[in-house]
XYZ file of C-alpha atoms in Angstrom:
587
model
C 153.651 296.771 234.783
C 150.044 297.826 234.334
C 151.001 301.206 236.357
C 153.927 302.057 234.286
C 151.030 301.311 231.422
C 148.197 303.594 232.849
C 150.881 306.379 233.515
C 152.400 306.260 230.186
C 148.658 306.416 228.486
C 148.234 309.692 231.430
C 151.814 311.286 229.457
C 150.140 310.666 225.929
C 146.723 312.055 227.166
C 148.216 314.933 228.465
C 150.576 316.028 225.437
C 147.761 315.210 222.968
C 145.062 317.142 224.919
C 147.167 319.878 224.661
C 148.066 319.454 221.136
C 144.823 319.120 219.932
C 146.289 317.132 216.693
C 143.352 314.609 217.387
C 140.340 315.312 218.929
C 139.701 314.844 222.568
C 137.266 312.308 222.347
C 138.818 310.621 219.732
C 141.919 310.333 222.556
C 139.678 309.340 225.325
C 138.066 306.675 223.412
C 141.352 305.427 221.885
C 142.479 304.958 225.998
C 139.830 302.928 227.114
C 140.569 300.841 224.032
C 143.803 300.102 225.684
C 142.806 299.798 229.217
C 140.614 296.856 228.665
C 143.002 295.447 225.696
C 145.611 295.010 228.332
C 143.180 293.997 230.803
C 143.480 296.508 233.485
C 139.391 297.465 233.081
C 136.835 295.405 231.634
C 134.725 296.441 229.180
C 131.150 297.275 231.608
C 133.855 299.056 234.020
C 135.536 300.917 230.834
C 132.141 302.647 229.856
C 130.092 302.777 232.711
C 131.289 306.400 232.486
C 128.672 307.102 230.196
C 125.516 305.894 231.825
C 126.819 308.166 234.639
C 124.382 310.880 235.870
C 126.777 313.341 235.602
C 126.428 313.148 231.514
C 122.864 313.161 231.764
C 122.978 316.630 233.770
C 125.325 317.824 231.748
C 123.587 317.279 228.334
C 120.332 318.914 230.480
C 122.540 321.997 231.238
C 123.063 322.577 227.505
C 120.062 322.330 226.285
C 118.701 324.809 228.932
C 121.418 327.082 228.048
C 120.945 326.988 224.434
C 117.022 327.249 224.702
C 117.481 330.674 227.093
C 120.045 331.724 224.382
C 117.496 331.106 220.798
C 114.160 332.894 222.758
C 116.649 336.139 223.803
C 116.461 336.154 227.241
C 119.927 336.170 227.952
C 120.408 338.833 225.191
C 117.659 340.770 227.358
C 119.833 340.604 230.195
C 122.776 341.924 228.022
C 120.654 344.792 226.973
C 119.828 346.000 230.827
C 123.584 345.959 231.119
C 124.531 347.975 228.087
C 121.779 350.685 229.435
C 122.224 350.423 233.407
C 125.829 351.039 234.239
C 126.536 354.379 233.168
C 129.500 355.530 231.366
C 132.661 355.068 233.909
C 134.897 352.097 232.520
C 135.735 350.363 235.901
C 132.285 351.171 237.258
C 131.181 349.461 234.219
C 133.384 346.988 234.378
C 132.829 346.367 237.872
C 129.075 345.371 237.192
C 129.337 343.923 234.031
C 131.759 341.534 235.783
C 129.224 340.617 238.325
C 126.349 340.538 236.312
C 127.709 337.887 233.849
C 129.438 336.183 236.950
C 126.192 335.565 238.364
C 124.214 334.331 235.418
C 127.345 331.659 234.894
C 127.276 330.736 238.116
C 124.092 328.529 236.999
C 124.917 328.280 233.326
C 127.987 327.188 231.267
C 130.410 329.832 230.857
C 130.726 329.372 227.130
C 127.309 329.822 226.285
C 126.966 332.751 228.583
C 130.017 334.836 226.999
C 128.992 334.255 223.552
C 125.244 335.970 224.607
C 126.912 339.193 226.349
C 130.169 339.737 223.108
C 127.419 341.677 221.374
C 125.739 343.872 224.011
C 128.845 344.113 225.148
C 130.619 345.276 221.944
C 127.902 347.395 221.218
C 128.112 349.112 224.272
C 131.523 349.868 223.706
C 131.145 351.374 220.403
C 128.815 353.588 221.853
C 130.975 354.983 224.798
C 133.673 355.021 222.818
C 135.357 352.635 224.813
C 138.015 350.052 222.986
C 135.878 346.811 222.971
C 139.403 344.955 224.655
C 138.878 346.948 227.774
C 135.994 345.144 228.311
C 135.950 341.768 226.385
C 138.612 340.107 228.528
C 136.736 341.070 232.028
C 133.834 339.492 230.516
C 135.505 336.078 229.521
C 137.035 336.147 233.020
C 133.916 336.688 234.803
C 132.185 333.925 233.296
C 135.223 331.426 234.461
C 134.759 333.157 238.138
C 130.975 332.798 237.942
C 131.406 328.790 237.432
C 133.128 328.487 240.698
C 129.922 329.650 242.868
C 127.603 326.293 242.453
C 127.988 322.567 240.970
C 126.218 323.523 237.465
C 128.450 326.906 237.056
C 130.710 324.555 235.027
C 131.378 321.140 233.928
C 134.040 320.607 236.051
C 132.370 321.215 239.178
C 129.781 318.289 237.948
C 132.276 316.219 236.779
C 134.472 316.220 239.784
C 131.604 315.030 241.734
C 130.993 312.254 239.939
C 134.051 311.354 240.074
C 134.299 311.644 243.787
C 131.278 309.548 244.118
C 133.034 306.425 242.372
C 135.978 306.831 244.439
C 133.604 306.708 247.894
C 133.067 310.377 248.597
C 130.302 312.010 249.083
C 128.630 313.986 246.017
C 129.071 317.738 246.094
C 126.124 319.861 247.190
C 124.315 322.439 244.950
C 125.988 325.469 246.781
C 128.476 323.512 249.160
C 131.323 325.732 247.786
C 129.008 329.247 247.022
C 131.077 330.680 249.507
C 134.445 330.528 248.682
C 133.128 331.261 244.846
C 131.620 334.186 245.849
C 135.016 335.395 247.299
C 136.840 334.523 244.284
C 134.659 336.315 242.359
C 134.502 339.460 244.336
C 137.874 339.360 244.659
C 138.866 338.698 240.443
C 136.155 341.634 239.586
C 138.173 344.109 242.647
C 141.639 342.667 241.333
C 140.066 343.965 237.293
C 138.540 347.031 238.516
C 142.011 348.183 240.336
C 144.841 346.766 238.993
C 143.915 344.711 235.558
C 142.361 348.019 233.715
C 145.498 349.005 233.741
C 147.060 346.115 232.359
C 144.046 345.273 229.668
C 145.217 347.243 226.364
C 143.241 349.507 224.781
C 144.057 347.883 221.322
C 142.624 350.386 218.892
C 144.471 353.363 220.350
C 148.327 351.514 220.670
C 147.345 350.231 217.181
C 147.062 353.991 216.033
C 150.341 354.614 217.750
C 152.568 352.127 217.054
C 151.260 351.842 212.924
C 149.904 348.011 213.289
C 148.512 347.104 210.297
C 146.275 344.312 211.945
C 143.811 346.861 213.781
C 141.570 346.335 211.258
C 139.681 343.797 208.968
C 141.830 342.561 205.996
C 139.699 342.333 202.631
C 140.340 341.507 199.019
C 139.543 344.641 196.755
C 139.449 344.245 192.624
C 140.547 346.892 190.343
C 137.477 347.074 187.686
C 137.743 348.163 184.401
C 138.405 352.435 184.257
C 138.745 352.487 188.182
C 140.963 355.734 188.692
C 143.267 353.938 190.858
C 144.533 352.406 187.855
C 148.453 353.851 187.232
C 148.613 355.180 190.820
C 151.168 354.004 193.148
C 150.308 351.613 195.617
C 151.910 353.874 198.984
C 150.204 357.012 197.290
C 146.995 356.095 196.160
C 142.891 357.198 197.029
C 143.029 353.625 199.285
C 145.374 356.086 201.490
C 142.328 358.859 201.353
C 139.882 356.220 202.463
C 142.227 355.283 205.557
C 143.465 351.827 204.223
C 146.457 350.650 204.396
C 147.894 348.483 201.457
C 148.958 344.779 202.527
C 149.673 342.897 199.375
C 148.678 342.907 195.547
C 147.582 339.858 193.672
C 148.347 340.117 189.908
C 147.205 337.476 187.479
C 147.715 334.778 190.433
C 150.635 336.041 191.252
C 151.468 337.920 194.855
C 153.781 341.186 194.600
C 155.016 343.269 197.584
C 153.479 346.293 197.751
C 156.327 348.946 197.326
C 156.767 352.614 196.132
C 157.263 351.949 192.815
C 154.569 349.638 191.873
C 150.885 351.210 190.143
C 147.822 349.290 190.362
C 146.252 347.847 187.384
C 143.117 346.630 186.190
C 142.507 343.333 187.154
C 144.595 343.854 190.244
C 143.086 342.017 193.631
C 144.554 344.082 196.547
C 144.549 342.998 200.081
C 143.361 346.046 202.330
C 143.513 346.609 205.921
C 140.434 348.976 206.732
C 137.582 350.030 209.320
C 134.196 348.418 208.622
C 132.148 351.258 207.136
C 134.621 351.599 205.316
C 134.911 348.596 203.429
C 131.003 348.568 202.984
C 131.953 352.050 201.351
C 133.901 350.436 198.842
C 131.227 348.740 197.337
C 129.599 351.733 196.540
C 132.776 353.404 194.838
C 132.543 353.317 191.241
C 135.973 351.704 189.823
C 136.119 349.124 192.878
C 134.515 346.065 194.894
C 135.057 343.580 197.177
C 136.103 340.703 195.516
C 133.794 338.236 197.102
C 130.646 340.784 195.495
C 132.460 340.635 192.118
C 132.661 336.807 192.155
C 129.026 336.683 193.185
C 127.301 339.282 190.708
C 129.807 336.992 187.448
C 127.842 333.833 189.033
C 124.088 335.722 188.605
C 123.674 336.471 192.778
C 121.795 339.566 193.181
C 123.073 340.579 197.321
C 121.705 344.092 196.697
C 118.799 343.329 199.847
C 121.109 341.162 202.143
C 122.302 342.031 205.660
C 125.972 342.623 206.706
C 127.190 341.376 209.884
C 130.142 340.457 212.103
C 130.690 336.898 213.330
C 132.943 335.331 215.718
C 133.795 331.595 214.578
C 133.007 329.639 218.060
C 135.622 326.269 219.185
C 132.921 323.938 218.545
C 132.344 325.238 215.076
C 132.599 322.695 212.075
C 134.372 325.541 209.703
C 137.216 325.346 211.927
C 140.637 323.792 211.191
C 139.768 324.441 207.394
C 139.516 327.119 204.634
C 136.634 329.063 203.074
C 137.008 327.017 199.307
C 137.378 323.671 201.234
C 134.442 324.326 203.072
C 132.516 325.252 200.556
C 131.232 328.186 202.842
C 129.091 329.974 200.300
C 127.411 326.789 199.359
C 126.565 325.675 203.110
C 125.747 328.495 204.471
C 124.275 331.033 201.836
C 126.368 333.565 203.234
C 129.719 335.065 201.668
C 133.277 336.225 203.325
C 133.777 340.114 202.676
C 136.429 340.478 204.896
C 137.958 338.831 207.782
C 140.184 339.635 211.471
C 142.427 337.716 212.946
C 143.893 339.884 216.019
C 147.171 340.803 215.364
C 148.056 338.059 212.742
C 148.267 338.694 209.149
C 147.221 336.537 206.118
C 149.635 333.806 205.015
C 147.261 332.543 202.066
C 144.759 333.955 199.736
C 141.292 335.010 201.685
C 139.737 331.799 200.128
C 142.866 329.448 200.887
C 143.384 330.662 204.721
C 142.192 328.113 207.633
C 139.867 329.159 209.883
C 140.451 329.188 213.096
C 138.448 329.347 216.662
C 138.257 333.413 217.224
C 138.541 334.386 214.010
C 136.157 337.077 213.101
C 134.147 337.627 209.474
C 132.488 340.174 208.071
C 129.564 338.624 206.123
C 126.736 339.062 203.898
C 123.626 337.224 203.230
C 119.927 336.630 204.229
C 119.170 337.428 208.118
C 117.788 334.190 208.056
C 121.307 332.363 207.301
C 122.649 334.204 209.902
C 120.267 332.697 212.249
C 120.005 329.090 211.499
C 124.269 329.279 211.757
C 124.049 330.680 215.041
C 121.651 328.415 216.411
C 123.871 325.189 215.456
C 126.637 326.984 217.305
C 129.204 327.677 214.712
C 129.199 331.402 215.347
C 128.001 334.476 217.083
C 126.430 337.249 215.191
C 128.171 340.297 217.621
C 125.480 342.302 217.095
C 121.840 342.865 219.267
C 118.944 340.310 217.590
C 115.378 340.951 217.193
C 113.247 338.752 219.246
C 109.277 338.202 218.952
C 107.479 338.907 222.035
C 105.897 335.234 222.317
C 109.632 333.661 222.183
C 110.536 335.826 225.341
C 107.566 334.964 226.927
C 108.375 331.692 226.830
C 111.999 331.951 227.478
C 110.834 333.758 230.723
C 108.872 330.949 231.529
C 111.866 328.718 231.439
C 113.845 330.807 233.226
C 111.561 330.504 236.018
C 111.267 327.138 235.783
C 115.301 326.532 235.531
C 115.229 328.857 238.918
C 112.238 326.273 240.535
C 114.724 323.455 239.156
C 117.705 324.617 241.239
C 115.481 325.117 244.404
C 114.458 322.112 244.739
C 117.249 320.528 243.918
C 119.277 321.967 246.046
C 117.015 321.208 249.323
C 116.604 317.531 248.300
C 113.124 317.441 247.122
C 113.714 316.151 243.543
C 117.524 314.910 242.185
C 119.313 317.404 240.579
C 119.688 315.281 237.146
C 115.662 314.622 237.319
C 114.824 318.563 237.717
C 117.233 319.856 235.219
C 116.207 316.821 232.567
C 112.492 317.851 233.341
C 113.090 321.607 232.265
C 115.177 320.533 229.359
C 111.578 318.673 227.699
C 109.982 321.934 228.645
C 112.107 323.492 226.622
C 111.853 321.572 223.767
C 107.890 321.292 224.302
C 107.442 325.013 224.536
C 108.900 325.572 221.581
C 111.771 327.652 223.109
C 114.018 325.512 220.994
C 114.114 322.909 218.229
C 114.791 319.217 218.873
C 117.931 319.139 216.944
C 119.318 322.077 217.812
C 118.893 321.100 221.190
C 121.196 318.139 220.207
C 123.574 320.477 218.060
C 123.984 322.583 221.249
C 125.341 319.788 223.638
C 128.954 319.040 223.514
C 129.328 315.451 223.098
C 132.846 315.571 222.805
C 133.548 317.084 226.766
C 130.985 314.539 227.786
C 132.694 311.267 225.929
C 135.855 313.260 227.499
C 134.251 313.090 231.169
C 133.057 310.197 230.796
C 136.081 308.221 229.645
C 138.493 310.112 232.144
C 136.188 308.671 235.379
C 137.094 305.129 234.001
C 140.497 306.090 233.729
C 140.726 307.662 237.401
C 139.265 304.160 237.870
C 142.223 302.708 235.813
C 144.648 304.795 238.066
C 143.243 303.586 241.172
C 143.048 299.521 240.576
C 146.462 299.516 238.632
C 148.200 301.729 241.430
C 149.378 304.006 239.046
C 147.883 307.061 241.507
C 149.543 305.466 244.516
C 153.091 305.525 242.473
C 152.558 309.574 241.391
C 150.903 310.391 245.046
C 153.773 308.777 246.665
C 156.466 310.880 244.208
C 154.837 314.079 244.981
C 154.309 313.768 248.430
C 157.331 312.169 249.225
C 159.087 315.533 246.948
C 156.710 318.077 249.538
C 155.295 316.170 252.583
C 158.686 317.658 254.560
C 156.948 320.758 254.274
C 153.664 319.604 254.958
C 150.432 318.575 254.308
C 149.879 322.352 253.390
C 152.506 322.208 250.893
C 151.172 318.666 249.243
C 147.914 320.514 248.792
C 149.155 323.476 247.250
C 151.715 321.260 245.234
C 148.438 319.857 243.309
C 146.799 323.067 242.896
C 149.847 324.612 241.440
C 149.514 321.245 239.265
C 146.377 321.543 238.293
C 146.517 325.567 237.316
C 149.359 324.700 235.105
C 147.553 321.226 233.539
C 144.298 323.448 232.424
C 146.133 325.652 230.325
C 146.742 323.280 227.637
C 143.710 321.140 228.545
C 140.329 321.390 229.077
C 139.412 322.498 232.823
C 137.417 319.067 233.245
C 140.173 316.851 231.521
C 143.007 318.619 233.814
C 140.540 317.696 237.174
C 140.020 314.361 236.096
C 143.913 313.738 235.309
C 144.893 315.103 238.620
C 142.116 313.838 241.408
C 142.670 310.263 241.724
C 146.380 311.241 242.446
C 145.624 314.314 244.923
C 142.811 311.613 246.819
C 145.453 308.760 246.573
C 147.951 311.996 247.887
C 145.579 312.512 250.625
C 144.735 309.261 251.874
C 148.383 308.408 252.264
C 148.627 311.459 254.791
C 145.797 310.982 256.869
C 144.067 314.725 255.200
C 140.986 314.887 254.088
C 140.234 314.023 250.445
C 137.186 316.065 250.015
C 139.546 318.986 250.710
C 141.982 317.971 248.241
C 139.048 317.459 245.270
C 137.122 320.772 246.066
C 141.286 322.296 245.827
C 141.972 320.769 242.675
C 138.191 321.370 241.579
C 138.710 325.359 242.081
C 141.956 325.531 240.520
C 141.040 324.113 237.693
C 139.081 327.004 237.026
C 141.739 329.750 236.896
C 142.084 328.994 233.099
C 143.162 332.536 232.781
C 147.075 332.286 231.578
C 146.315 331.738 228.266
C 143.228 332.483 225.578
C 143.082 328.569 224.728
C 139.741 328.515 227.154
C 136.869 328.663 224.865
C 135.282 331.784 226.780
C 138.767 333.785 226.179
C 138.643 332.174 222.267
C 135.270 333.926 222.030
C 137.105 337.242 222.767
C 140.368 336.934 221.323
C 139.162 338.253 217.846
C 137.126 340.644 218.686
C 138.839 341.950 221.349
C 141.591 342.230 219.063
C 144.085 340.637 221.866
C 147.462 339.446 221.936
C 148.528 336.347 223.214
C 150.933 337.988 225.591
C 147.782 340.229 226.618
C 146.394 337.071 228.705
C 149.600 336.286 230.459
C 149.965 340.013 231.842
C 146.233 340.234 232.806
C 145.396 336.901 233.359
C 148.593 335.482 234.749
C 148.329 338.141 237.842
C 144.495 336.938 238.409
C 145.789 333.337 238.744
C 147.971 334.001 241.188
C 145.583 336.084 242.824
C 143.056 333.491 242.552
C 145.255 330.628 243.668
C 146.341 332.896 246.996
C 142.575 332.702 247.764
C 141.776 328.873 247.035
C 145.247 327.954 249.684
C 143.936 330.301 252.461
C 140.470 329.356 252.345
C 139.810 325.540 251.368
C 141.371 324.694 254.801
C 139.407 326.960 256.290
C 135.968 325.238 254.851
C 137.756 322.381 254.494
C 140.200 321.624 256.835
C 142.881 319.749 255.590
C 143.467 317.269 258.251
């Protein structure tokens, strides 16, 4: 009975992980609640999670990151890029790929594709290169980066933690560097050759096909003796200044915009239109944004303040809800001039729309603002920043000493969670970031998640649930071997860590590939470092938060991912079968 228990809690976990209707820790937490309810843990066993070392490094590796990030050393980095690789696409592409591939082989992927969506936009816009050509390699790379060493990602750390509770071995700093490296030489030769052909150039089959989302949608008012009043709304000056009419607004009340309706004063019409172009508007006499008009009736003078674009990150708090219920002028000082959501259009007035991960804004407001929004991780400005001299002197420093960290660690001569916790203080000590922004910047919510899901691999183990599932699947695939059995949970996992998080789809599937194993005589260490890799080809779909970083900016499709990405899996996945046994063999 208590199997049939645990595996019905795995079924729920799994559908609401990939739901996201409640948040992940909020599921997690809500599990272990039940496990020791029903008795199958006890409470010490249900937790002990926590106090693992694993969360410890983890929360380390964030605060790192996120110090590197605020003193603009990783932004350096970006800006050697966007002035090194000369002007060829795939030779650009090619080293872009490998440049942020390396960096996230020692950093979390996240972090490191939010620093390079600026340089890396910027770099486009100056070689006149669609930004989606690139964008899309660069969320990929970081993913292929994370499979070189045990910090690249969380998964890697939380799979050996895991492995240790169930009587394996931990994994080694660079015990898998090899077959990382070949996945990520061979992801950046399979972008370079055959995905640059696949990745769209978004801006130019916009122009041909007429999409009306290739741009930013804003609200523009009518003023008082603006000579668009009594034009026609499909023959108007918004046509001269390359906009294209969405919708009119008229005293509250929507109206389709069709040949024989004229604007009038008063009217609020939504606009699809380049960026300088918008900021154009403002000057126009007879016109304005209406965000500026709401702000100048309220007594804001915005004549001094700073225009940018943001991306909204996954872990941001404006997410999930609009601009009036978040009061976003009021907590953040900055205000909404326009906004772009890929290829989706407006279902709700500007103010009234939810936000949602991806989602980029065009804002306006004090540089400062900008900054402090940034650092608390609920967007990236996608432009270069201005850094003092003294913060990358000391962000240099801490590179060198996050280098020293992983040396040592990785020969033995100080634990890993004692070296990386050590140049965490530095960081905060140094200045090189603030104590509660280091706290902002770590994500509790994938550590409760890791956490929880080693006491319920624990769950799965003393309630025989993984013996029940191991003994399904390899009973379905052992006639074909133990080859087939491995590849069986691979193919598992790839599929699991679409919907989920890469570390929650591990974590769901490794107590059942070890139980898998064990029942076959192969070894388990080369089932976990399988599942372990393929849980990294998150690259079917844009739900990873990397490819969320992207997806606005980049202007993407969600079909775009499955063509590019769903040929890299299987690429990827070819790789992890043929070499894992040959690290690892299997029996």
């Amino acid at each position: 009975m208590e199997a049939w228990i645990v595996i019905g809690l795995l079924i729920v976990a799994v559908i609401a992980f990939a739901t996201e209707k409640i948040s992940v820790d909020l599921v997690t937490l809500s599990m272990l609640c039940v496990l020791v309810m029903c008795g199958i843990l006890k409470a010490d066993r249900a937790f002990a999670g926590f106090g693992d070392r694993v969360i410890i490094l983890l929360a380390a590796i964030f605060v790192i990151g996120a110090a590197l990030r605020e003193t603009g050393v990783l932004d350096m980095m970006g800006g050697v890029l966007a002035q090194t690789f000369g002007t060829q696409p795939k030779r650009l592409m090619g080293f872009m790929m490998a440049v942020v591939g390396g960096v996230s082989a020692f950093m979390n992927n996240t972090t490191v594709t939010a620093v390079f969506v600026g340089p890396v936009m910027g770099l486009s816009r100056k070689l006149r290169i669609p930004p989606s050509r690139l964008l899309m390699p660069l969320a990929f790379a970081s993913l292929m980066g994370g499979t070189c060493t045990l910090i690249g990602t969380s998964t890697n750390v939380a799979v050996s933690g895991a492995i240790t509770k169930l009587g394996l071995e931990p994994l080694r700093m660079f015990e898998f560097t090899g077959i990382g490296l070949v996945l990520m030489l061979t992801g950046i030769v399979y972008m370079v050759f055959i995905g640059t052909r696949l990745v769209p150039e978004r801006d130019k089959a916009a122009a041909v096909a007429g999409d009306a989302m290739r741009d930013y949608l804003a609200e523009v008012m009518v003023l008082p003796g603006s000579p668009l009043i009594g034009q026609a709304a499909f023959d108007s000056d918004f046509s001269a200044m390359d906009f294209q009419v969405m919708k009119i607004r008229r005293a509250d009340q929507p109206l389709d915009a069709g040949p024989n309706l004229r604007f009038e004063e008063g009217d609020v019409v939504l606009v699809a239109g380049k960026v300088e172009n918008l900021i154009r508007v403002k000057k126009i006499e007879g016109l304005d944004i209406l965000e500026d008009v709401t702000l100048r009736s309220s007594g804001v003078d915005m004549r001094d303040a700073q225009i940018a674009e943001v991306v909204l990150t996954p872990r941001s708090g404006f997410v999930g809800r609009s601009l009036r219920d978040n009061n976003f002028r009021q907590r953040t000082g900055l205000s909404v001039l326009a906004l772009m959501r890929g290829d989706r259009t407006l279902m709700h007035h500007m103010a009234d729309e939810k936000l949602r991960a991806g989602d980029v804004l065009l804002l306006q407001g004090p540089s400062d603002r900008f900054r402090a929004f940034e650092e608390g991780n609920d967007m990236i400005v996608i432009t270069q920043h201005q850094f003092s001299a003294e913060a990358r002197r000391r962000g240099v420093m801490l590179l060198a000493a996050f280098v020293l960290a992983v040396i040592v660690s990785s020969i033995g001569w100080v634990p890993d969670t004692i070296a990386f916790v050590m140049v965490a203080i530095m960081a905060v000590l140094s200045r090189c970031i603030k104590l509660e922004n280091a706290y902002a910047n770590i994500d509790w919510r994938l550590l409760i998640l890791i956490g929880g899901m080693m006491a319920f691999g624990e769950a799965m183990q003393v309630s025989g649930a993984s013996s029940m599932i191991a003994n399904f699947i390899t009973g379905w695939l052992q006639p074909w071997g133990v080859f087939a059995v491995f590849a069986g949970f691979c193919v598992l996992t790839i599929l699991l860590t679409q919907p989920m998080s890469n570390a929650a789809a591990a974590l769901v599937v490794l107590p059942v590939a070890l139980q898998a194993a064990a029942s076959m005589g192969a070894s388990q260490r080369a089932f976990a470092i399988g599942v372990m890799l393929s849980a990294s080809a998150s690259m079917l779909t844009p739900f990873e938060p990397s490819c969320i970083l992207v997806y606005g900016p980049g202007k993407y499709r969600f079909a775009d991912f499955i063509k590019v990405g769903g040929g890299l899996t299987f690429v990827m996945l070819i790789v992890i079968l043929a070499m894992v046994p040959v690290f690892w063999p299997l029996k």
